[in-house]
Amino acid sequence: MAFNLTRRRFLQSASLAAASIPLSKVVSAETGFVQSPLEPKGSLKEETATGGICEMCFWRCQLIGKKRDGRLIKLEGNPKSIDNGTSICARGNAGIKLLYDPDRLKYPLKNVGERGKPVWKRISWEEALAECSSKLKGVVDKYGPQGIAVFPHGSTAKYPMHFFERTVGTHNVSEASFFQCRGIRDTAYWATIGKAPGENVDMPNSKAIMLLGSHIGENVHVSHVKSFIKGLQNGSKLIVVDPRYSAAAAKSDVWVKIKPGTDTAFLLAIMNYLVKTEKYNVDFIDEWADGFDEFAEGIADWTFERAAKECNIPVEQIKEVADILAENAPNVSIHPGRHVSWYGNDFQRQRSLACLTALLGAYYVEGGWVPGIKPKVGKVSWAKHDHGNEHNLNYNEDEELRHPFTPPGTPTELIRDAALTGKPYPIKGCVIWGQNPIQTIPGQEKMKDVLRQMDFVMCVDVMPTDATMWADILLPEASYLERFDLVKTGTQWDFSEKHQQYITARMPLVEPMFERKDNVFITNAIAKGMGHEEEIPVKTVEEMVEKNLAVAGLSIAQLKKEDGIHLRDGKDPYGIPEDFEVLLYNEDIEDAGFPGVPTYMPVEPPPAGFARLLYGRVPVHTFNRTQNNAWLNFAMPENPVWINDETANKLGLKDGDTVGLVNSEGFKSHTTTTVKVTPGIRKDSVYMAHGYGSANPLLSVAVNAGVDDTSLMTKIAIDPETGAHGMRNNFVKLIKDGKVLDIPA
Amino acid sequence: MQYGMIIDLERCVGCHACTIACKAEWEVPVEYGRNWVRRLGPSIVQGEMASTYYPGLCNHCTEPPCVEECPADYEEQTFTNPKTGETITLEVAATWKDPFDGTVQIDKSRCLGCGACADVCPYSARYINPDLVDDMSEDGKADKCTLCKPRVDAGSLPACVQTCITNARIFGDLDDPKSEVAKYIKKGAKGIEPVDGELGPNIKYYGCKKDVDLLFGTSTPELVDVGPIRRRAMLAALGSGAKKSLRNVGLLGIAGAFLASAASDGDASDK
């Protein structure tokens, strides 16, 4: 009788934590033996649970779950969805591997060792919550509410974030999605068209699409990729501006192999050409834009020749791109991008994209930037209060904004500097909720120092991360498959289809296991412990969802009846709203001491012997969050470093060679990865996927897999207008067999 | 009727939704895959920069070498036409080509786990699944893509097709000229034949010339030398006789100590 190791292990442990073994192997209650059907049953005839909303990334695809014996065995797209339909991506499909990941946080834990080198002791929720409340209250009593810093992320952290921001009253809240990702984009478009752009480009109905550094395909959000591919299938021309031949570049008509950091110069030359040759949309600009003359004058020096030199690309190619855009205007999708915190000159680049869209007349028209008209739902949370700006780190002594175009919250670097210097005031309490500031924010050592000097650090997460190693109290949160939280709304992604709106809410597909709790439970308990019981807006997260749905005349019961998604007729999304205005020249920006017309600010070139470190995404991971997922790890276990083939040849590097990296400040990667030799990247840059190389040994799959690119981001670059981090300003060499290799020029 | 699949490389973004959906649907062990996605390039193909993907799976060949090499004893098996309900009884080994829908299937209860089929497949589309162990095969059983036959027979789509985020995977009857897949073949979709082989793969690829050139230039396999594989398979088949009779005895009465064995037989009777 041969039992293999898996079965032995399963019999020995026979616990929920061992759930990573095939589900068809059910332990017989009488014998304890494991049956192993040779043909797995598949999910087709299993019980269906509706109302799931994915959170393997933040696009929020709508799910159904297939359940057998109370366990979730497969996730699929909700067939009723007009967003992702029956499709979900690799991460979405791998959601059950997160749900049943044996490494997941299960119980409240107290660190009885050092921060950063934790020794965990299991404690009760009562003890954990009492300690969090009293320690955080202690910080507030001693240092004021501004003594607390909050690093939240995602829909699950909105409620606790609002508690600390609105009720407790700290300004020191810094979301990675704003200060290390898309905040620059949002505020640049705010300063140009008065709205955050999202990724609202009508690609399916476009005649041309331009992606600048955006690699759709490697960056996967299901309905967004659907709309991109539909556009290409409909014959839209694709221009991809990227130092690397990305998945998107592989489908392009024109690949602009631009020198990193020079994108704004490229855009200015195109816009100057459109203006000078009157190929811009004169009617649109006359009707909707302000400051055209200042704008035209401000960019007048940007000839193709000047940009070609700056961007290290052919003159003819810039003209080709400009002509494609002009010929296909206004049905052109100028993509606003996502994760655009690159060089510390990003606000001006994002402004340029917004202005280029205007010159092409591509707002609210077929194929252009079209936000769609969503249904209204409620936004129940903690009541808003004005806490003044006395302790707002973004205001200087003269009560002027340091970074006037900051996204909501406080720039991360201002919080870190205050914490480290104690000036203008100490920051001694820290709440990290679903964010991993060790691997999202440049300056890892600085972040560690910030956490070291805290009196108290509390972390809430689903999985251990490199950040949870720094907690004093670590609380296990219910995952997106086990809890209620947000209400999600939207429209059909292809505006040529029947206009529809949808409303859906995240509902649990299974009960939370072990002692995992949701965000409202945890926040309310802490609020009570800190003396804010009176202000608690909802008793449970379910109640919050009900209240938010009620605004739209819906309820959880009704949604359940409608297979998790409520559909209703939508509205024609095309046509410019009357109050729309484009500020090509923005006086407020100029008054704040920055260029009011989009302006190119050069970045430091790589020093001799170094290449610029670029990073991006792979379709199977959401940065670091999914690294421990066994299925996704198997799909892409490490992040090979892309290096130009001629450069590799000179260095004697072959495809698959193992290398480490060292940056220009002398920081070495603590792990290694392999080399990908390709002509598809410039010689002055290397590239790798972001978020690998976790250092937390509790991540049995992810630990030390690949290289942590954030650990190599030690040069702090700050975008002056927004205070967001530039994350592509670091320079590296490769290390092979202990030898540091100089990158040839 | 011949079920097959088109993979439209112009739509594929290499996202792996297909490979993971398959893993969930069929409980494929973490370190194996019934299908795969390989990134090809970026490299220079005839003077042009190109990069695409090789989303691969069992080709459900018209002339499958795996079927020919299976050393298990032939047994009678009855097949049903999913469309008409018509049946036919044939003698087949532990793996066969379905006479109605043209898919290649495996009877796991009869598979010896000798690995001949896996070794002979030029596409490496089969693997020995270590989770599937019984007294006949201690290392596991041959496993691979079934084109989601149970789902398709019930009127659903293969799991990889259902989840594909760009509709790059198109499933259907290649013999039906009105089908979407047949239209793609008219447009030039091609299967990857091994060097000097004529297996008639029924998974076909469509895309722009440079992408197809890159795929075929880097992913065309060679036929496998069957000599040593066949000898090994024969030895395995000889050894299996004794094991098989032991298994039958177990079924008759000595089941007490052999519960796992009984369980696997119970499963086989589901067929």
mmCIF file of C-alpha atoms in Angstrom, chain B residues 68-260:
data_model
loop_
_atom_site.group_PDB
_atom_site.id
_atom_site.type_symbol
_atom_site.label_atom_id
_atom_site.label_comp_id
_atom_site.label_asym_id
_atom_site.label_seq_id
_atom_site.Cartn_x
_atom_site.Cartn_y
_atom_site.Cartn_z
ATOM 1 C CA GLU B 68 -0.429 4.262 -30.224
ATOM 2 C CA GLU B 69 2.180 3.811 -27.489
ATOM 3 C CA CYS B 70 -0.147 2.991 -24.580
ATOM 4 C CA PRO B 71 0.787 -0.546 -23.461
ATOM 5 C CA ALA B 72 -2.340 -1.215 -21.363
ATOM 6 C CA ASP B 73 -4.496 -4.182 -22.382
ATOM 7 C CA TYR B 74 -7.245 -3.397 -24.819
ATOM 8 C CA GLU B 75 -10.714 -3.421 -23.316
ATOM 9 C CA GLU B 76 -14.115 -2.806 -24.757
ATOM 10 C CA GLN B 77 -15.456 0.648 -24.194
ATOM 11 C CA THR B 78 -18.689 2.244 -25.313
ATOM 12 C CA PHE B 79 -18.640 5.796 -26.625
ATOM 13 C CA THR B 80 -21.578 8.149 -26.990
ATOM 14 C CA ASN B 81 -22.035 10.860 -29.546
ATOM 15 C CA PRO B 82 -22.731 13.952 -27.430
ATOM 16 C CA LYS B 83 -24.935 15.431 -30.134
ATOM 17 C CA THR B 84 -27.024 12.483 -31.316
ATOM 18 C CA GLY B 85 -26.753 10.052 -28.411
ATOM 19 C CA GLU B 86 -25.591 7.354 -30.852
ATOM 20 C CA THR B 87 -23.210 4.819 -29.297
ATOM 21 C CA ILE B 88 -20.358 2.703 -30.554
ATOM 22 C CA THR B 89 -18.256 0.053 -28.787
ATOM 23 C CA LEU B 90 -14.545 -0.187 -29.500
ATOM 24 C CA GLU B 91 -11.531 -1.947 -28.041
ATOM 25 C CA VAL B 92 -9.125 0.633 -26.651
ATOM 26 C CA ALA B 93 -6.073 0.790 -24.417
ATOM 27 C CA ALA B 94 -5.958 3.180 -21.420
ATOM 28 C CA THR B 95 -5.851 6.170 -23.734
ATOM 29 C CA TRP B 96 -7.756 6.655 -26.960
ATOM 30 C CA LYS B 97 -9.096 9.093 -29.463
ATOM 31 C CA ASP B 98 -12.827 9.541 -29.010
ATOM 32 C CA PRO B 99 -14.561 8.259 -32.172
ATOM 33 C CA PHE B 100 -17.193 10.983 -32.040
ATOM 34 C CA ASP B 101 -15.635 14.224 -30.852
ATOM 35 C CA GLY B 102 -12.002 13.516 -31.727
ATOM 36 C CA THR B 103 -10.655 14.363 -28.263
ATOM 37 C CA VAL B 104 -7.889 12.244 -26.742
ATOM 38 C CA GLN B 105 -8.836 10.848 -23.325
ATOM 39 C CA ILE B 106 -7.339 8.682 -20.582
ATOM 40 C CA ASP B 107 -8.950 6.023 -18.395
ATOM 41 C CA LYS B 108 -7.032 6.661 -15.195
ATOM 42 C CA SER B 109 -8.232 3.432 -13.589
ATOM 43 C CA ARG B 110 -6.457 1.470 -16.306
ATOM 44 C CA CYS B 111 -3.413 3.699 -16.723
ATOM 45 C CA LEU B 112 -0.254 1.897 -15.601
ATOM 46 C CA GLY B 113 1.613 5.137 -15.014
ATOM 47 C CA CYS B 114 4.455 3.862 -17.224
ATOM 48 C CA GLY B 115 4.898 7.290 -18.792
ATOM 49 C CA ALA B 116 5.221 6.065 -22.376
ATOM 50 C CA CYS B 117 2.480 8.391 -23.598
ATOM 51 C CA ALA B 118 4.017 11.371 -21.808
ATOM 52 C CA ASP B 119 7.462 10.621 -23.212
ATOM 53 C CA VAL B 120 6.260 10.160 -26.764
ATOM 54 C CA CYS B 121 4.248 13.387 -26.935
ATOM 55 C CA PRO B 122 6.415 15.857 -28.842
ATOM 56 C CA TYR B 123 4.576 18.762 -27.214
ATOM 57 C CA SER B 124 5.201 17.490 -23.660
ATOM 58 C CA ALA B 125 1.483 17.925 -23.101
ATOM 59 C CA ARG B 126 1.214 14.950 -20.746
ATOM 60 C CA TYR B 127 2.656 14.578 -17.275
ATOM 61 C CA ILE B 128 2.556 11.922 -14.600
ATOM 62 C CA ASN B 129 0.310 13.273 -11.849
ATOM 63 C CA PRO B 130 1.837 12.230 -8.523
ATOM 64 C CA ASP B 131 -1.458 12.824 -6.700
ATOM 65 C CA LEU B 132 -3.027 9.950 -8.624
ATOM 66 C CA VAL B 133 -1.567 6.848 -7.063
ATOM 67 C CA ASP B 134 -2.961 3.366 -6.671
ATOM 68 C CA ASP B 135 -1.563 -0.117 -6.355
ATOM 69 C CA MET B 136 -1.084 -0.296 -10.115
ATOM 70 C CA SER B 137 1.003 2.848 -10.392
ATOM 71 C CA GLU B 138 2.934 4.039 -7.400
ATOM 72 C CA ASP B 139 4.301 7.139 -9.135
ATOM 73 C CA GLY B 140 0.975 8.414 -10.399
ATOM 74 C CA LYS B 141 -1.038 8.384 -13.587
ATOM 75 C CA ALA B 142 -0.785 10.068 -16.940
ATOM 76 C CA ASP B 143 -2.740 13.302 -16.929
ATOM 77 C CA LYS B 144 -3.413 16.051 -19.434
ATOM 78 C CA CYS B 145 -5.963 18.362 -20.999
ATOM 79 C CA THR B 146 -9.282 16.665 -21.774
ATOM 80 C CA LEU B 147 -10.574 19.708 -23.659
ATOM 81 C CA CYS B 148 -12.849 19.835 -20.609
ATOM 82 C CA LYS B 149 -14.918 16.975 -22.024
ATOM 83 C CA PRO B 150 -17.226 16.783 -18.974
ATOM 84 C CA ARG B 151 -17.980 20.495 -19.256
ATOM 85 C CA VAL B 152 -18.351 20.443 -23.022
ATOM 86 C CA ASP B 153 -20.622 17.378 -22.971
ATOM 87 C CA ALA B 154 -22.829 19.256 -20.511
ATOM 88 C CA GLY B 155 -23.048 22.182 -22.914
ATOM 89 C CA SER B 156 -20.477 24.433 -21.272
ATOM 90 C CA LEU B 157 -17.163 25.788 -22.539
ATOM 91 C CA PRO B 158 -13.713 24.570 -21.523
ATOM 92 C CA ALA B 159 -12.579 26.375 -18.359
ATOM 93 C CA CYS B 160 -9.686 28.104 -20.149
ATOM 94 C CA VAL B 161 -11.990 29.387 -22.888
ATOM 95 C CA GLN B 162 -14.594 30.617 -20.425
ATOM 96 C CA THR B 163 -12.075 32.650 -18.460
ATOM 97 C CA CYS B 164 -9.912 33.949 -21.346
ATOM 98 C CA ILE B 165 -9.983 37.680 -20.795
ATOM 99 C CA THR B 166 -9.650 38.662 -24.470
ATOM 100 C CA ASN B 167 -11.495 35.778 -26.153
ATOM 101 C CA ALA B 168 -8.179 34.676 -27.595
ATOM 102 C CA ARG B 169 -9.248 31.046 -27.156
ATOM 103 C CA ILE B 170 -12.002 29.840 -29.410
ATOM 104 C CA PHE B 171 -13.401 26.351 -29.014
ATOM 105 C CA GLY B 172 -15.529 24.386 -31.455
ATOM 106 C CA ASP B 173 -15.971 21.707 -34.100
ATOM 107 C CA LEU B 174 -13.294 22.054 -36.736
ATOM 108 C CA ASP B 175 -15.329 19.861 -39.105
ATOM 109 C CA ASP B 176 -18.301 22.201 -39.013
ATOM 110 C CA PRO B 177 -17.645 24.776 -41.735
ATOM 111 C CA LYS B 178 -19.989 27.236 -40.053
ATOM 112 C CA SER B 179 -18.099 27.176 -36.754
ATOM 113 C CA GLU B 180 -15.943 30.065 -35.605
ATOM 114 C CA VAL B 181 -12.937 27.753 -35.450
ATOM 115 C CA ALA B 182 -13.396 26.618 -39.058
ATOM 116 C CA LYS B 183 -13.520 30.244 -40.163
ATOM 117 C CA TYR B 184 -10.162 30.815 -38.510
ATOM 118 C CA ILE B 185 -8.721 27.863 -40.393
ATOM 119 C CA LYS B 186 -9.912 29.397 -43.625
ATOM 120 C CA LYS B 187 -8.107 32.572 -42.578
ATOM 121 C CA GLY B 188 -4.906 30.543 -42.140
ATOM 122 C CA ALA B 189 -4.791 29.279 -38.537
ATOM 123 C CA LYS B 190 -2.240 26.447 -38.327
ATOM 124 C CA GLY B 191 -1.273 23.731 -35.881
ATOM 125 C CA ILE B 192 2.303 23.202 -34.772
ATOM 126 C CA GLU B 193 3.413 19.996 -36.520
ATOM 127 C CA PRO B 194 6.632 18.474 -35.215
ATOM 128 C CA VAL B 195 9.638 18.422 -37.531
ATOM 129 C CA ASP B 196 8.978 15.711 -40.151
ATOM 130 C CA GLY B 197 5.703 14.858 -38.401
ATOM 131 C CA GLU B 198 2.111 14.644 -39.556
ATOM 132 C CA LEU B 199 0.186 14.291 -36.339
ATOM 133 C CA GLY B 200 -2.597 16.650 -37.313
ATOM 134 C CA PRO B 201 -2.684 18.823 -34.196
ATOM 135 C CA ASN B 202 -6.175 20.213 -33.600
ATOM 136 C CA ILE B 203 -5.042 23.229 -31.609
ATOM 137 C CA LYS B 204 -4.340 25.946 -34.160
ATOM 138 C CA TYR B 205 -2.678 29.319 -33.932
ATOM 139 C CA TYR B 206 -3.586 32.488 -35.714
ATOM 140 C CA GLY B 207 -1.763 35.799 -35.722
ATOM 141 C CA CYS B 208 0.268 38.325 -37.654
ATOM 142 C CA LYS B 209 3.138 36.874 -39.651
ATOM 143 C CA LYS B 210 6.012 37.854 -37.376
ATOM 144 C CA ASP B 211 4.274 36.425 -34.317
ATOM 145 C CA VAL B 212 3.421 33.159 -36.044
ATOM 146 C CA ASP B 213 6.979 32.975 -37.376
ATOM 147 C CA LEU B 214 8.332 33.490 -33.864
ATOM 148 C CA LEU B 215 5.999 30.841 -32.435
ATOM 149 C CA PHE B 216 6.753 28.223 -35.057
ATOM 150 C CA GLY B 217 10.436 29.137 -35.171
ATOM 151 C CA THR B 218 10.936 28.629 -31.445
ATOM 152 C CA SER B 219 8.298 26.088 -30.476
ATOM 153 C CA THR B 220 8.252 23.456 -33.221
ATOM 154 C CA PRO B 221 9.248 20.203 -31.511
ATOM 155 C CA GLU B 222 10.892 17.112 -32.943
ATOM 156 C CA LEU B 223 9.307 13.687 -33.044
ATOM 157 C CA VAL B 224 10.408 11.450 -30.218
ATOM 158 C CA ASP B 225 12.362 8.225 -30.782
ATOM 159 C CA VAL B 226 9.846 5.603 -29.643
ATOM 160 C CA GLY B 227 12.299 2.666 -29.455
ATOM 161 C CA PRO B 228 13.425 2.880 -25.807
ATOM 162 C CA ILE B 229 10.023 4.175 -24.690
ATOM 163 C CA ARG B 230 8.280 1.201 -26.250
ATOM 164 C CA ARG B 231 10.612 -1.296 -24.561
ATOM 165 C CA ARG B 232 10.056 0.324 -21.178
ATOM 166 C CA ALA B 233 6.296 0.422 -21.702
ATOM 167 C CA MET B 234 6.251 -3.259 -22.575
ATOM 168 C CA LEU B 235 8.091 -4.109 -19.354
ATOM 169 C CA ALA B 236 5.638 -2.020 -17.380
ATOM 170 C CA ALA B 237 2.723 -3.773 -19.042
ATOM 171 C CA LEU B 238 4.177 -7.188 -18.194
ATOM 172 C CA GLY B 239 4.606 -6.176 -14.549
ATOM 173 C CA SER B 240 1.118 -4.801 -14.321
ATOM 174 C CA GLY B 241 -0.566 -8.182 -14.735
ATOM 175 C CA ALA B 242 0.464 -9.331 -11.291
ATOM 176 C CA LYS B 243 -0.498 -6.028 -9.692
ATOM 177 C CA LYS B 244 -3.825 -6.082 -11.415
ATOM 178 C CA SER B 245 -4.801 -9.496 -10.112
ATOM 179 C CA LEU B 246 -3.756 -8.409 -6.627
ATOM 180 C CA ARG B 247 -6.085 -5.454 -7.006
ATOM 181 C CA ASN B 248 -8.975 -7.681 -8.006
ATOM 182 C CA VAL B 249 -8.372 -9.952 -5.061
ATOM 183 C CA GLY B 250 -8.393 -6.897 -2.866
ATOM 184 C CA LEU B 251 -11.796 -5.996 -4.219
ATOM 185 C CA LEU B 252 -13.173 -9.424 -3.512
ATOM 186 C CA GLY B 253 -12.613 -9.383 0.182
ATOM 187 C CA ILE B 254 -9.306 -8.377 1.659
ATOM 188 C CA ALA B 255 -10.403 -4.780 1.404
ATOM 189 C CA GLY B 256 -9.944 -3.971 5.072
ATOM 190 C CA ALA B 257 -6.286 -3.106 4.840
ATOM 191 C CA PHE B 258 -6.585 -1.783 1.308
ATOM 192 C CA LEU B 259 -9.106 0.996 1.692
ATOM 193 C CA ALA B 260 -7.348 3.413 -0.601
#
